[in-house]
Tab-separated table of C-alpha atoms in Angstrom:
chain	number	residue	atom	x	y	z
A	487	GLY	CA	0.000	0.000	0.000
A	488	SER	CA	2.908	2.380	0.666
A	489	GLN	CA	3.996	2.193	-2.983
A	490	VAL	CA	0.609	3.175	-4.417
A	491	ASP	CA	0.801	6.952	-4.060
A	492	ILE	CA	2.849	9.792	-2.598
A	493	ARG	CA	0.185	10.226	0.054
A	494	PRO	CA	-1.471	7.392	2.006
A	495	VAL	CA	-4.350	5.824	0.076
A	496	ARG	CA	-7.084	4.100	2.078
A	497	ASP	CA	-9.033	2.803	-0.892
A	498	VAL	CA	-7.246	1.617	-4.055
A	499	GLY	CA	-10.549	0.759	-5.726
A	500	PRO	CA	-10.610	3.822	-8.015
A	501	LEU	CA	-7.157	2.805	-9.364
A	502	MET	CA	-8.121	-0.744	-10.263
A	503	ASN	CA	-8.149	-1.867	-13.938
A	504	ILE	CA	-6.442	1.329	-15.101
A	505	VAL	CA	-3.231	1.035	-17.115
A	506	GLN	CA	-0.511	3.014	-15.330
A	507	PRO	CA	3.280	3.215	-15.316
A	508	PHE	CA	5.132	1.412	-12.516
A	509	LYS	CA	8.778	1.149	-11.518
A	510	LEU	CA	10.276	-2.263	-10.864
A	511	LEU	CA	11.798	-2.265	-7.374
A	512	LYS	CA	12.504	-5.926	-6.722
A	513	MET	CA	12.201	-9.263	-8.499
A	514	ASP	CA	12.487	-12.618	-6.752
A	515	LYS	CA	12.588	-15.340	-9.423
A	516	ALA	CA	12.707	-18.137	-6.858
A	517	ARG	CA	9.457	-17.004	-5.276
A	518	SER	CA	8.000	-15.640	-8.516
A	519	ASN	CA	7.497	-12.337	-6.744
A	520	ILE	CA	7.786	-8.859	-8.221
A	521	VAL	CA	7.590	-5.605	-6.269
A	522	VAL	CA	6.597	-2.538	-8.295
A	523	SER	CA	5.965	1.053	-7.301
A	524	ARG	CA	3.593	3.648	-8.652
A	525	ARG	CA	4.802	6.012	-5.965
A	526	SER	CA	8.358	6.110	-7.372
A	527	VAL	CA	7.043	7.118	-10.792
A	528	LEU	CA	4.924	9.861	-9.243
A	529	GLU	CA	7.854	11.120	-7.145
A	530	GLU	CA	10.131	11.312	-10.179
A	531	SER	CA	7.443	13.131	-12.139
A	532	ARG	CA	6.870	15.472	-9.202
A	533	ALA	CA	10.589	16.179	-8.906
A	534	GLU	CA	10.755	17.074	-12.601
A	535	ALA	CA	7.720	19.320	-12.249
A	536	ARG	CA	9.280	20.949	-9.182
A	537	THR	CA	12.533	21.674	-11.009
A	538	GLU	CA	10.686	23.154	-13.966
A	539	LEU	CA	8.371	25.229	-11.764
A	540	VAL	CA	11.193	26.616	-9.600
A	541	SER	CA	13.215	27.564	-12.668
A	542	GLN	CA	10.298	29.643	-13.944
A	543	LEU	CA	9.234	31.228	-10.659
A	544	SER	CA	9.330	34.994	-10.339
A	545	GLU	CA	7.951	37.505	-7.864
A	546	GLY	CA	4.569	38.826	-8.922
A	547	GLN	CA	3.664	35.636	-10.763
A	548	VAL	CA	0.093	34.358	-10.303
A	549	LEU	CA	-0.325	30.603	-9.836
A	550	ASP	CA	-3.010	28.045	-9.116
A	551	GLY	CA	-2.520	25.978	-5.980
A	552	ILE	CA	-4.202	23.587	-3.585
A	553	VAL	CA	-4.427	24.142	0.169
A	554	LYS	CA	-2.256	21.347	1.576
A	555	ASN	CA	-2.029	22.206	5.265
A	556	ILE	CA	-3.456	24.883	7.568
A	557	THR	CA	-1.669	26.179	10.668
A	558	ASP	CA	-2.218	29.027	13.125
A	559	TYR	CA	0.211	31.238	11.194
A	560	GLY	CA	-0.908	30.465	7.649
A	561	ALA	CA	-1.368	27.732	5.071
A	562	PHE	CA	0.946	25.656	2.898
A	563	ILE	CA	-0.082	25.673	-0.748
A	564	ASP	CA	0.854	22.904	-3.184
A	565	LEU	CA	1.830	24.614	-6.418
A	566	GLY	CA	2.368	21.343	-8.256
A	567	GLY	CA	5.545	19.741	-6.955
A	568	VAL	CA	6.592	22.560	-4.662
A	569	ASP	CA	4.963	24.118	-1.590
A	570	GLY	CA	4.682	27.784	-0.740
A	571	LEU	CA	3.640	29.494	2.497
A	572	LEU	CA	0.597	31.738	2.503
A	573	HIS	CA	0.994	33.726	5.727
A	574	VAL	CA	-2.168	34.634	7.620
A	575	THR	CA	-1.461	38.353	7.126
A	576	ASP	CA	-1.421	37.871	3.344
A	577	ILE	CA	-4.712	35.996	3.073
A	578	SER	CA	-7.070	38.959	3.321
A	579	TRP	CA	-6.937	42.723	3.734
A	580	LYS	CA	-9.345	42.420	6.641
A	581	ARG	CA	-8.266	40.974	9.975
A	582	ILE	CA	-9.005	37.256	10.406
A	583	ASN	CA	-8.665	35.158	13.538
A	584	HIS	CA	-7.469	31.969	11.839
A	585	PRO	CA	-6.627	30.911	8.260
A	586	SER	CA	-9.417	28.302	8.445
A	587	ASP	CA	-11.903	31.186	8.574
A	588	ILE	CA	-11.317	31.592	4.840
A	589	LEU	CA	-9.430	28.517	3.582
A	590	LYS	CA	-10.351	24.826	3.453
A	591	LEU	CA	-8.080	21.805	3.018
A	592	GLY	CA	-8.002	20.621	-0.578
A	593	GLU	CA	-9.436	23.895	-1.861
A	594	SER	CA	-8.095	25.251	-5.168
A	595	ILE	CA	-7.039	28.901	-4.962
A	596	LYS	CA	-5.128	31.527	-6.920
A	597	VAL	CA	-2.065	33.024	-5.254
A	598	GLN	CA	0.652	35.495	-6.113
A	599	VAL	CA	4.361	34.939	-5.499
A	600	ILE	CA	5.345	37.866	-3.283
A	601	ARG	CA	8.841	36.645	-2.317
A	602	PHE	CA	11.078	33.868	-3.669
A	603	ASN	CA	14.463	32.979	-2.193
A	604	LYS	CA	16.373	31.026	-4.840
A	605	GLU	CA	19.005	29.868	-2.354
A	606	THR	CA	16.615	28.370	0.186
A	607	GLN	CA	13.816	27.896	-2.382
A	608	ARG	CA	11.358	29.352	0.104
A	609	ILE	CA	8.257	30.720	-1.537
A	610	SER	CA	6.035	33.312	0.122
A	611	LEU	CA	2.565	33.635	-1.335
A	612	GLY	CA	-0.272	36.135	-1.088
A	613	MET	CA	-3.996	36.129	-1.806
A	614	LYS	CA	-4.935	39.657	-0.829
A	615	GLN	CA	-2.418	41.013	-3.340
A	616	LEU	CA	-4.776	39.852	-6.102
A	617	GLU	CA	-7.381	42.319	-4.853
A	618	SER	CA	-7.259	46.094	-4.863
A	619	ASP	CA	-5.792	47.625	-1.719
A	620	PRO	CA	-8.706	49.081	0.293
A	621	TRP	CA	-6.289	51.490	1.995
A	622	LYS	CA	-5.862	53.504	-1.180
A	623	GLY	CA	-7.616	56.820	-0.648
A	624	VAL	CA	-8.406	56.111	3.022
A	625	ALA	CA	-7.056	59.487	4.173
A	626	GLU	CA	-9.525	61.201	1.842
A	627	ARG	CA	-12.502	58.941	2.613
A	628	TYR	CA	-11.947	59.122	6.360
A	629	ALA	CA	-10.729	62.626	6.999
A	630	VAL	CA	-9.925	63.683	10.562
A	631	ASN	CA	-13.045	64.899	12.436
A	632	SER	CA	-15.404	63.284	9.927
A	633	ARG	CA	-18.260	61.125	11.242
A	634	HIS	CA	-19.012	57.585	10.082
A	635	LYS	CA	-20.875	54.465	11.105
A	636	GLY	CA	-19.295	51.052	11.549
A	637	LYS	CA	-19.717	47.626	13.134
A	638	VAL	CA	-17.848	46.466	16.244
A	639	THR	CA	-15.814	43.412	15.200
A	640	ASN	CA	-13.586	42.807	18.219
A	641	ILE	CA	-13.385	43.938	21.838
A	642	THR	CA	-10.173	43.941	23.872
A	643	ASP	CA	-9.098	45.245	27.267
A	644	TYR	CA	-7.774	48.444	25.662
A	645	GLY	CA	-10.616	49.219	23.267
A	646	ALA	CA	-12.805	48.024	20.410
A	647	PHE	CA	-12.169	47.514	16.707
A	648	VAL	CA	-14.750	48.894	14.314
A	649	GLU	CA	-15.099	47.848	10.678
A	650	LEU	CA	-15.665	50.933	8.538
A	651	GLU	CA	-15.729	49.019	5.255
A	652	ASN	CA	-14.495	45.675	3.963
A	653	GLY	CA	-10.788	45.493	4.826
A	654	ILE	CA	-10.699	48.752	6.804
A	655	GLU	CA	-10.894	48.794	10.594
A	656	GLY	CA	-10.297	51.474	13.161
A	657	LEU	CA	-9.675	51.308	16.893
A	658	ILE	CA	-11.627	53.110	19.600
A	659	TYR	CA	-9.355	53.291	22.620
A	660	VAL	CA	-11.158	52.799	25.906
A	661	THR	CA	-10.286	56.379	26.861
A	662	GLU	CA	-12.219	57.625	23.812
A	663	MET	CA	-15.429	55.748	24.584
A	664	SER	CA	-17.178	57.806	27.232
A	665	TRP	CA	-16.896	61.240	28.831
A	666	THR	CA	-18.088	60.014	32.200
A	667	ARG	CA	-17.624	56.240	32.486
A	668	LYS	CA	-14.040	55.694	33.587
A	669	ASN	CA	-12.144	52.502	34.449
A	670	VAL	CA	-14.734	50.235	32.852
A	671	HIS	CA	-14.142	47.450	30.346
A	672	PRO	CA	-15.020	48.337	26.740
A	673	SER	CA	-17.545	45.478	26.694
A	674	LYS	CA	-19.598	47.478	29.226
A	675	ILE	CA	-19.991	50.250	26.662
A	676	VAL	CA	-20.191	48.477	23.271
A	677	SER	CA	-21.005	44.937	22.145
A	678	LEU	CA	-19.899	42.712	19.262
A	679	GLY	CA	-21.842	43.347	16.076
A	680	GLN	CA	-23.202	46.651	17.338
A	681	GLU	CA	-23.393	49.513	14.859
A	682	VAL	CA	-21.832	52.640	16.283
A	683	GLU	CA	-21.292	56.201	15.131
A	684	ILE	CA	-17.706	57.376	15.481
A	685	VAL	CA	-15.454	60.333	14.766
A	686	VAL	CA	-12.080	59.908	13.043
A	687	LEU	CA	-9.358	61.201	15.354
A	688	GLU	CA	-6.216	60.208	13.439
A	689	VAL	CA	-5.182	58.371	10.273
A	690	ASP	CA	-1.684	56.875	10.079
A	691	MET	CA	-1.203	55.646	6.505
A	692	ALA	CA	2.328	54.355	7.174
A	693	LYS	CA	1.161	52.051	9.977
A	694	ARG	CA	-2.291	51.564	8.461
A	695	ARG	CA	-4.023	52.603	11.637
A	696	ILE	CA	-7.140	54.665	12.194
A	697	SER	CA	-7.906	56.035	15.640
A	698	LEU	CA	-11.579	56.551	16.344
A	699	GLY	CA	-13.607	58.288	19.001
A	700	LEU	CA	-17.031	57.303	20.308
A	701	LYS	CA	-17.507	59.912	23.003
A	702	GLN	CA	-16.888	62.724	20.496
A	703	CYS	CA	-20.284	61.962	18.944
A	704	ALA	CA	-21.958	62.996	22.192
A	705	GLU	CA	-21.979	66.339	23.955
A	706	ASN	CA	-19.106	66.810	26.366
A	707	PRO	CA	-20.821	67.320	29.752
A	708	TRP	CA	-17.679	68.868	31.219
A	709	GLN	CA	-17.547	71.486	28.478
A	710	LYS	CA	-21.217	72.245	29.018
A	711	PHE	CA	-20.622	72.538	32.753
A	712	MET	CA	-17.754	74.998	32.193
A	713	GLU	CA	-19.939	77.112	29.927
A	714	GLN	CA	-22.749	77.228	32.494
A	715	TYR	CA	-20.468	77.738	35.446
A	716	PRO	CA	-17.289	79.624	34.475
A	717	VAL	CA	-14.489	79.950	36.955
A	718	GLY	CA	-15.558	82.200	39.871
A	719	SER	CA	-19.248	81.227	39.629
A	720	VAL	CA	-21.100	80.655	42.876
A	721	ILE	CA	-23.018	77.385	42.847
């Protein structure tokens, strides 16, 4: 069974009665026994395909591949004799918790070669590079002090992430959530999936970060208090 295929095969039924090439591994005339291997033929063919593919690889090239293995940090893609790594940060422009959120084992996908080290033959692949970069024009679409609506996608101890559009998220720091509620967890103020109105406080294109404010959409009670009771007022 180990000589049938490169990968373990549980059921050889589909291969029965089909003419295929085999490599002769061992012949015992005394016992009238012959050992042949289909796996060796496939490995040789795969090695040839690998050599040809590697010789033609170039950064920016778009290839078809099959998801071979999924890990916490990405997925290994079989390009046809050679594997490349699709890192989790290069799967989608939007933040994902795990590669399995988007990819499935055995799935056929298109990827782009973003880095290729000829010495180590390490291939880095990307999927999001095949789509337009949603960050283009962000500074214009989300100008400082402009108001927008978005959906809360993640809540942490230091704030909440809000999706403004597909692939674009901003962060509301806990200190920018409420004028009056201090030292409370963000989950006490917003909830996952909630639509919120926010104000853009800062856009950092280099770091691809957008700082948002929630409390700025409400009247500042302290400012109102100062206007009603200026310094020196008798209360």
